[in-house]
């Protein structure tokens, strides 16, 4: 038997130019969004909504995100990152433009619908970055992308607050945000997509049945290129890569050939491809990773849920000082994105161990915050909390992609965002119930959830490692 390797997907170097452009897209995205977020509740109340109606309207976005994240992520796997990213940016721009015209509650809700359904540009950018780099470089690049996005989220409220001081400030901020998304779509349109790696095969690649199927997938992709879909082939030819999908006993011996579908193809064909990917992820043995994400998402949200109120009740801090403390923590979180790469190298790319240690650190810091006797201990915990949560978020995303396989990165990242959206729905309810008992109730409950996540990791990491060793020992095609 000919055991020559099939070099289906090679990434000889990082396409730095397109990666830097994606960093800019991420920065501008959250810069524009953060101009609007602090003003939404005030604006909907100014339209005459009661607190209950304002809460229901405010939850519309989260509910839409919950159901659309996985679908849009899977759609980006089907039609390509370029088409899906452009569509999401343009429809988000439409939603923010409608927000600038919202003079009634009905128009406000209508404006939030396209944003809730299609504001997944950051998720698609992360999927694109995972397409462009190797597993070794992925934590570093993801960390830099998160850092750039966080800087935009810090600067946006300053500009939005300045514009709000003028008459019609909310409407001006909405139109500026829409213009930023239009500018982002123009930048994505002009990205150097030719730098995206494409499929290649060796001359002996078809010497085995699996390699033959891979070669046929490459031929199909090349035929699509000749039909005028060059941008799709550049951005998504790797979906024909028969890399192992989810690390389960049945899946390790299976090879998937994800065939991209043109944006102009019938909707039923796109839908069938999306359903195939979503079913593949849903039937995979990744419940443990998603459960850890959910537990830690709710735990972190409980930490922040009543932070300002707790600081006022426990230490008599003025809201202004609490705002400075939150800004300080946000800036550290942005800087921590640059530490992800060096830390993963220090751990030898052992993302499971790094996730476990960051989870333990996060839970310990929440406990120290809940029992802090002084503001200085809160300041100390906030310093390391921003670092540990940033590293933990990058780790859990990287683990999802490692275990799920690169052929469905958009679906996996979208599913992760859906899990986080569930946390956003649950956290306010749980926080309200816990706060009835004590101002420290929400973070104390967050400690319990973090301990549950640690216990789950201790139980599941040995199984992940054993599957990884089995996979490494499998014969190469």
Coordinates of C-alpha atoms in Angstrom, one line a residue:
X1 CA 0.0 0.0 0.0
X2 CA 1.3 3.4 -0.9
X3 CA 1.5 5.5 2.3
X4 CA 2.4 8.7 0.7
X5 CA 0.9 11.7 2.5
X6 CA -1.8 13.7 0.9
X7 CA -1.1 17.4 1.4
X8 CA -4.7 18.4 1.1
X9 CA -4.5 21.7 3.0
X10 CA -1.2 23.4 3.6
X11 CA -0.7 26.7 5.4
X12 CA 3.0 27.4 4.8
X13 CA 2.8 31.0 6.1
X14 CA 0.4 33.3 7.8
X15 CA -1.3 35.7 5.4
X16 CA -0.5 38.7 7.6
X17 CA -2.1 41.3 5.4
X18 CA -5.6 39.9 5.5
X19 CA -5.2 39.1 9.2
X20 CA -4.4 42.7 10.0
X21 CA -7.4 43.8 8.0
X22 CA -9.6 41.5 10.0
X23 CA -8.2 43.1 13.2
X24 CA -9.4 46.4 11.9
X25 CA -12.8 45.0 11.0
X26 CA -13.1 43.7 14.6
X27 CA -12.1 47.0 16.1
X28 CA -14.5 49.0 14.0
X29 CA -17.3 46.5 14.6
X30 CA -17.3 46.8 18.4
X31 CA -16.4 50.5 18.3
X32 CA -19.7 51.1 16.4
X33 CA -21.8 48.8 18.5
X34 CA -20.5 50.1 21.9
X35 CA -21.6 53.6 20.8
X36 CA -25.2 52.4 20.8
X37 CA -25.4 49.8 23.6
X38 CA -25.3 52.2 26.6
X39 CA -28.0 54.4 25.0
X40 CA -30.6 51.7 24.1
X41 CA -32.4 51.5 27.4
X42 CA -32.6 55.2 27.8
X43 CA -33.9 55.7 24.3
X44 CA -36.6 53.1 24.5
X45 CA -37.8 54.6 27.8
X46 CA -37.9 58.0 26.1
X47 CA -40.3 56.5 23.6
X48 CA -42.8 55.9 26.4
X49 CA -42.0 52.2 27.3
X50 CA -42.6 51.1 30.8
X51 CA -39.8 49.3 32.6
X52 CA -41.4 45.9 31.9
X53 CA -41.8 46.7 28.2
X54 CA -38.3 48.1 28.0
X55 CA -37.0 44.8 29.5
X56 CA -39.0 42.7 27.0
X57 CA -37.8 44.9 24.1
X58 CA -34.2 44.7 25.3
X59 CA -34.3 40.9 25.4
X60 CA -35.4 40.7 21.7
X61 CA -31.8 41.0 20.5
X62 CA -30.5 38.2 22.8
X63 CA -33.3 35.8 21.9
X64 CA -32.7 36.4 18.2
X65 CA -29.0 35.9 18.7
X66 CA -29.7 32.6 20.6
X67 CA -31.4 31.0 17.6
X68 CA -29.5 32.6 14.7
X69 CA -25.8 32.2 15.9
X70 CA -25.5 28.6 14.9
X71 CA -27.5 29.0 11.7
X72 CA -25.5 31.9 10.4
X73 CA -22.2 30.2 11.4
X74 CA -23.2 27.1 9.5
X75 CA -24.3 29.3 6.5
X76 CA -20.8 30.9 6.5
X77 CA -19.4 27.3 6.1
X78 CA -21.7 26.7 3.1
X79 CA -21.4 29.9 1.1
X80 CA -18.0 31.1 2.2
X81 CA -16.7 33.7 4.6
X82 CA -16.7 36.6 2.2
X83 CA -20.3 36.3 1.1
X84 CA -21.6 35.7 4.6
X85 CA -19.5 38.4 6.2
X86 CA -20.6 41.0 3.6
X87 CA -24.3 40.0 4.1
X88 CA -24.1 40.3 7.8
X89 CA -22.3 43.7 7.7
X90 CA -24.8 45.2 5.2
X91 CA -27.9 43.9 7.0
X92 CA -26.5 45.1 10.4
X93 CA -25.9 48.5 8.8
X94 CA -29.6 48.5 7.7
X95 CA -30.7 47.6 11.2
X96 CA -28.7 50.5 12.8
X97 CA -29.9 52.9 10.1
X98 CA -33.5 51.9 11.0
X99 CA -32.6 52.5 14.6
X100 CA -31.7 56.0 13.7
X101 CA -35.2 56.4 12.3
X102 CA -37.0 54.8 15.3
X103 CA -39.5 57.3 16.6
X104 CA -41.8 54.7 18.1
X105 CA -41.4 51.4 20.0
X106 CA -42.6 49.4 17.0
X107 CA -39.9 50.9 14.8
X108 CA -37.4 50.3 17.6
X109 CA -38.3 46.6 17.7
X110 CA -38.3 46.4 13.9
X111 CA -34.8 47.9 13.8
X112 CA -33.5 45.3 16.3
X113 CA -34.6 42.3 14.2
X114 CA -32.0 42.5 11.4
X115 CA -29.3 43.2 13.9
X116 CA -30.3 40.3 16.1
X117 CA -30.5 37.9 13.2
X118 CA -27.3 39.0 11.3
X119 CA -25.0 40.7 13.8
X120 CA -22.5 37.8 13.7
X121 CA -19.7 39.5 11.9
X122 CA -17.2 38.9 14.8
X123 CA -18.0 35.1 14.8
X124 CA -17.4 34.9 11.1
X125 CA -14.2 36.8 11.5
X126 CA -13.0 34.3 14.1
X127 CA -13.9 31.5 11.7
X128 CA -12.0 33.2 8.9
X129 CA -9.0 33.6 11.2
X130 CA -9.1 29.9 12.1
X131 CA -9.1 29.1 8.3
X132 CA -6.0 31.2 7.7
X133 CA -3.7 30.0 10.4
X134 CA -2.5 26.7 11.9
X135 CA -3.6 25.3 15.2
X136 CA -0.3 26.5 16.7
X137 CA -0.8 30.1 15.6
X138 CA -4.5 30.2 16.2
X139 CA -4.5 31.2 20.0
X140 CA -2.0 34.0 19.3
X141 CA -4.1 35.4 16.4
X142 CA -7.4 35.0 18.2
X143 CA -5.9 36.8 21.2
X144 CA -4.8 39.7 19.1
X145 CA -8.2 39.9 17.4
X146 CA -10.0 39.9 20.8
X147 CA -7.6 42.6 22.0
X148 CA -8.3 44.8 19.0
X149 CA -12.1 44.3 19.4
X150 CA -11.9 45.1 23.1
X151 CA -10.1 48.4 22.4
X152 CA -13.0 49.3 20.1
X153 CA -15.5 48.4 22.9
X154 CA -13.6 50.7 25.3
X155 CA -13.5 53.7 23.0
X156 CA -17.0 53.5 21.5
X157 CA -18.9 54.6 24.6
X158 CA -16.8 57.7 24.9
X159 CA -17.8 58.8 21.3
X160 CA -21.4 57.8 21.9
X161 CA -21.6 59.7 25.1
X162 CA -20.1 62.8 23.4
X163 CA -22.7 62.7 20.6
X164 CA -25.5 62.1 23.0
X165 CA -24.9 65.5 24.6
X166 CA -26.1 67.2 21.5
X167 CA -29.7 67.4 20.3
X168 CA -30.8 64.1 18.6
X169 CA -27.6 62.5 19.8
X170 CA -29.0 59.0 19.8
X171 CA -30.1 59.2 16.2
X172 CA -26.7 60.7 15.2
X173 CA -24.9 57.8 17.0
X174 CA -27.1 55.3 15.2
X175 CA -26.4 56.7 11.7
X176 CA -22.7 56.9 12.6
X177 CA -22.8 53.2 13.6
X178 CA -24.5 52.3 10.4
X179 CA -21.8 54.2 8.4
X180 CA -19.1 52.3 10.3
X181 CA -20.7 49.0 9.3
X182 CA -20.9 50.1 5.6
X183 CA -17.3 51.1 5.8
X184 CA -16.5 47.7 7.2
X185 CA -18.3 46.0 4.4
X186 CA -16.2 48.0 1.9
X187 CA -13.1 46.9 3.7
X188 CA -14.1 43.3 3.6
X189 CA -15.0 43.6 -0.2
X190 CA -11.4 44.8 -0.8
X191 CA -9.6 42.3 1.4
X192 CA -6.8 40.4 -0.3
X193 CA -8.6 37.2 -0.6
X194 CA -5.9 35.8 -2.8
X195 CA -3.8 35.3 0.3
X196 CA -6.2 32.7 1.7
X197 CA -4.6 29.2 1.3
X198 CA -6.2 26.9 -1.2
X199 CA -6.3 23.1 -1.5
X200 CA -3.4 21.3 -3.0
X201 CA -2.8 17.5 -3.6
X202 CA 0.3 15.5 -4.3
X203 CA 0.6 13.5 -7.4
X204 CA 0.1 10.2 -5.5
X205 CA -2.7 11.6 -3.4
X206 CA -5.3 9.2 -4.9
X207 CA -3.5 6.1 -4.0
X208 CA -6.0 5.2 -1.2
X209 CA -9.8 5.4 -1.2
X210 CA -9.8 8.2 1.4
X211 CA -7.2 10.1 -0.6
X212 CA -9.2 9.5 -3.8
X213 CA -12.3 11.0 -2.2
X214 CA -10.2 14.0 -1.1
X215 CA -8.8 14.4 -4.6
X216 CA -12.3 14.3 -6.1
X217 CA -13.3 17.0 -3.6
X218 CA -10.4 19.2 -4.8
X219 CA -11.5 18.6 -8.4
X220 CA -15.0 19.7 -7.6
X221 CA -13.7 22.9 -5.9
X222 CA -11.4 23.6 -8.8
X223 CA -14.4 23.2 -11.2
X224 CA -16.3 25.7 -9.1
X225 CA -13.4 28.1 -9.4
X226 CA -13.5 27.8 -13.2
X227 CA -17.2 28.7 -13.0
X228 CA -16.4 32.2 -11.7
X229 CA -16.5 31.5 -7.9
X230 CA -12.9 32.3 -7.3
X231 CA -13.5 34.2 -4.1
X232 CA -15.4 31.3 -2.7
X233 CA -12.6 28.9 -3.6
X234 CA -10.0 31.1 -2.0
X235 CA -12.0 31.5 1.2
X236 CA -13.4 28.0 1.6
X237 CA -11.7 25.3 -0.4
X238 CA -10.5 23.8 2.8
X239 CA -14.0 22.6 3.6
X240 CA -13.3 19.7 1.3
X241 CA -10.5 18.7 3.6
X242 CA -11.3 15.3 5.0
X243 CA -9.8 16.2 8.4
X244 CA -11.1 14.2 11.3
X245 CA -14.2 15.9 12.6
X246 CA -15.3 15.5 16.2
X247 CA -13.0 13.2 18.3
X248 CA -15.5 10.4 19.0
X249 CA -14.8 6.7 18.4
X250 CA -17.2 6.6 15.4
X251 CA -16.1 9.8 14.0
X252 CA -12.3 9.2 14.0
X253 CA -12.7 6.7 11.2
X254 CA -15.0 8.9 9.1
X255 CA -13.9 11.5 6.6
X256 CA -16.2 14.4 5.8
X257 CA -16.1 16.3 2.5
X258 CA -17.8 19.7 3.0
X259 CA -18.7 21.0 -0.4
X260 CA -19.2 24.7 -0.6
X261 CA -22.3 26.1 -2.3
X262 CA -22.5 29.3 -4.2
X263 CA -24.6 32.1 -2.8
X264 CA -26.6 32.0 -6.0
X265 CA -27.5 28.4 -5.6
X266 CA -31.1 27.5 -4.7
X267 CA -32.0 28.0 -1.1
X268 CA -32.9 24.4 -0.5
X269 CA -29.4 23.4 -1.5
X270 CA -27.9 25.8 1.0
X271 CA -30.3 24.8 3.6
X272 CA -29.5 21.1 3.2
X273 CA -25.8 21.8 3.6
X274 CA -26.4 23.9 6.7
X275 CA -28.6 21.2 8.2
X276 CA -25.9 18.6 7.6
X277 CA -23.3 20.6 9.4
X278 CA -25.6 21.5 12.4
X279 CA -26.6 17.8 12.7
X280 CA -23.0 16.8 12.6
X281 CA -22.1 19.2 15.5
X282 CA -25.3 18.3 17.4
X283 CA -24.6 14.6 17.3
X284 CA -21.0 15.0 18.3
X285 CA -19.5 14.2 21.7
X286 CA -18.9 17.9 22.5
X287 CA -21.5 18.4 25.2
X288 CA -18.8 18.7 27.8
X289 CA -17.0 21.6 26.1
X290 CA -20.3 23.5 25.6
X291 CA -21.4 22.9 29.2
X292 CA -18.1 24.3 30.5
X293 CA -18.7 27.3 28.3
X294 CA -22.2 27.8 29.7
X295 CA -21.2 27.4 33.3
X296 CA -18.3 29.9 33.0
X297 CA -20.4 32.3 31.0
X298 CA -23.1 32.5 33.6
X299 CA -20.5 32.6 36.4
X300 CA -18.7 35.6 34.8
X301 CA -22.0 37.4 34.1
X302 CA -23.0 36.9 37.7
X303 CA -19.7 38.6 38.7
X304 CA -20.6 41.7 36.6
X305 CA -24.4 41.6 37.1
X306 CA -24.7 43.8 40.2
X307 CA -21.1 45.1 40.4
X308 CA -22.0 48.8 40.7
X309 CA -24.8 48.2 43.2
X310 CA -22.6 45.9 45.3
X311 CA -19.8 48.4 45.4
X312 CA -22.2 51.1 46.6
X313 CA -23.7 48.9 49.3
X314 CA -20.6 47.3 50.5
X315 CA -18.0 50.1 50.3
X316 CA -20.1 53.2 49.7
X317 CA -18.3 53.9 46.3
X318 CA -19.8 56.5 44.1
X319 CA -20.9 55.4 40.6
X320 CA -18.2 57.5 39.1
X321 CA -15.4 55.6 40.9
X322 CA -17.1 52.3 40.1
X323 CA -17.1 53.4 36.4
X324 CA -13.3 54.0 36.6
X325 CA -12.8 50.5 38.1
X326 CA -14.8 48.9 35.3
X327 CA -12.9 50.8 32.6
X328 CA -9.6 49.8 34.3
X329 CA -10.7 46.1 34.1
X330 CA -11.8 46.5 30.5
X331 CA -8.4 47.9 29.5
X332 CA -6.6 45.1 31.2
X333 CA -8.9 42.6 29.3
X334 CA -7.9 44.2 26.0
X335 CA -4.2 44.0 26.9
X336 CA -4.5 40.4 28.1
X337 CA -5.4 39.4 24.5
X338 CA -1.8 39.9 23.6
X339 CA -0.7 37.5 26.4
X340 CA -2.7 34.5 25.0
X341 CA 0.0 33.5 22.5
X342 CA 2.9 33.5 24.9
X343 CA 0.9 31.7 27.6
X344 CA -0.2 29.0 25.2
X345 CA 3.5 28.5 24.2
X346 CA 4.4 28.3 27.9
X347 CA 1.9 25.5 28.2
X348 CA 3.2 23.7 25.1
X349 CA -0.2 24.2 23.3
X350 CA -1.9 22.1 26.0
X351 CA -5.2 24.0 25.8
X352 CA -7.0 21.6 28.1
X353 CA -4.6 22.2 31.0
X354 CA -4.6 26.0 30.3
X355 CA -8.4 26.0 30.3
X356 CA -8.5 24.1 33.6
X357 CA -6.0 26.5 35.3
X358 CA -7.7 29.6 34.0
X359 CA -11.1 28.3 35.2
X360 CA -9.6 27.6 38.7
X361 CA -8.1 31.0 38.8
X362 CA -11.4 32.7 37.6
X363 CA -13.4 30.8 40.3
X364 CA -10.9 31.8 43.0
X365 CA -11.0 35.4 42.0
X366 CA -14.8 35.5 42.1
X367 CA -14.6 34.0 45.6
X368 CA -12.0 36.7 46.7
X369 CA -14.3 39.4 45.3
X370 CA -17.3 38.1 47.1
X371 CA -15.4 38.0 50.4
X372 CA -13.3 41.2 49.9
X373 CA -13.0 43.3 53.0
X374 CA -11.8 46.4 51.2
X375 CA -11.8 48.1 47.9
X376 CA -8.1 47.4 47.4
X377 CA -8.8 43.6 47.3
X378 CA -11.6 44.2 44.8
X379 CA -9.1 46.2 42.7
X380 CA -6.6 43.3 42.9
X381 CA -9.1 40.7 42.0
X382 CA -10.4 42.8 39.0
X383 CA -6.8 43.0 37.7
X384 CA -6.3 39.3 37.5
X385 CA -9.9 38.5 36.7
X386 CA -9.7 40.4 33.4
X387 CA -6.6 38.4 32.4
X388 CA -8.0 35.0 33.4
X389 CA -11.4 35.5 31.7
X390 CA -9.7 36.6 28.4
X391 CA -7.4 33.6 28.4
X392 CA -10.3 31.3 29.3
X393 CA -12.5 32.6 26.4
X394 CA -9.8 32.0 23.9
X395 CA -9.1 28.5 25.3
X396 CA -12.7 27.3 25.1
X397 CA -13.0 28.6 21.5
X398 CA -9.7 26.9 20.5
X399 CA -10.8 23.6 22.1
X400 CA -14.1 23.7 20.3
X401 CA -12.3 24.1 17.0
X402 CA -9.7 21.4 17.8
X403 CA -12.2 18.8 18.8
X404 CA -14.8 19.8 16.1
X405 CA -12.5 20.1 13.1
X406 CA -11.7 23.0 10.8
X407 CA -14.3 21.9 8.2
X408 CA -17.1 23.3 10.2
X409 CA -15.5 26.2 12.1
X410 CA -18.3 28.6 11.4
X411 CA -20.9 26.2 12.8
X412 CA -18.8 25.5 15.9
X413 CA -18.2 29.1 16.7
X414 CA -21.8 29.9 16.1
X415 CA -22.9 27.1 18.4
X416 CA -20.6 28.4 21.0
X417 CA -22.1 31.9 20.7
X418 CA -25.6 30.3 21.0
X419 CA -24.5 28.7 24.3
X420 CA -23.2 32.1 25.5
X421 CA -26.6 33.6 24.5
X422 CA -28.3 31.1 26.8
X423 CA -26.1 32.3 29.6
X424 CA -27.2 35.9 28.9
X425 CA -30.8 34.9 29.2
X426 CA -30.3 32.9 32.4
X427 CA -27.8 35.2 34.2
X428 CA -30.2 38.2 34.9
X429 CA -32.9 35.9 36.3
X430 CA -30.5 34.0 38.5
X431 CA -28.8 37.2 39.6
X432 CA -32.1 38.7 40.7
X433 CA -33.0 35.7 42.8
X434 CA -29.5 35.5 44.4
X435 CA -29.5 39.3 45.1
X436 CA -32.6 38.9 47.2
X437 CA -30.4 37.1 49.7
X438 CA -27.3 39.3 49.7
X439 CA -25.4 41.8 47.6
X440 CA -22.7 39.0 47.5
X441 CA -25.3 36.4 46.4
X442 CA -24.7 36.6 42.6
X443 CA -20.8 36.2 42.8
X444 CA -21.2 33.5 45.5
X445 CA -23.4 31.5 43.1
X446 CA -20.8 32.2 40.4
X447 CA -18.2 30.5 42.5
X448 CA -20.4 27.4 42.8
X449 CA -20.9 27.3 39.0
X450 CA -17.1 27.8 38.5
X451 CA -16.4 24.8 40.8
X452 CA -18.9 22.7 38.8
X453 CA -17.0 23.7 35.6
X454 CA -13.7 22.7 37.3
X455 CA -15.1 19.3 38.4
X456 CA -16.4 18.7 34.8
X457 CA -13.0 19.5 33.4
X458 CA -11.2 17.2 35.8
X459 CA -13.5 14.4 34.8
X460 CA -13.4 14.9 31.1
X461 CA -9.9 16.1 30.3
X462 CA -8.4 12.6 30.7
X463 CA -10.9 11.3 28.1
X464 CA -10.0 14.2 25.8
X465 CA -6.3 13.3 26.1
X466 CA -6.8 9.6 25.5
X467 CA -8.8 10.4 22.4
X468 CA -6.1 12.7 21.2
X469 CA -3.4 10.0 21.7
X470 CA -5.6 7.5 19.8
X471 CA -6.0 9.9 17.0
X472 CA -2.2 10.6 16.9
X473 CA -1.5 6.9 16.6
X474 CA -3.9 6.4 13.7
X475 CA -2.1 5.6 10.4
X476 CA -1.7 8.7 8.1
X477 CA -3.2 8.5 4.7

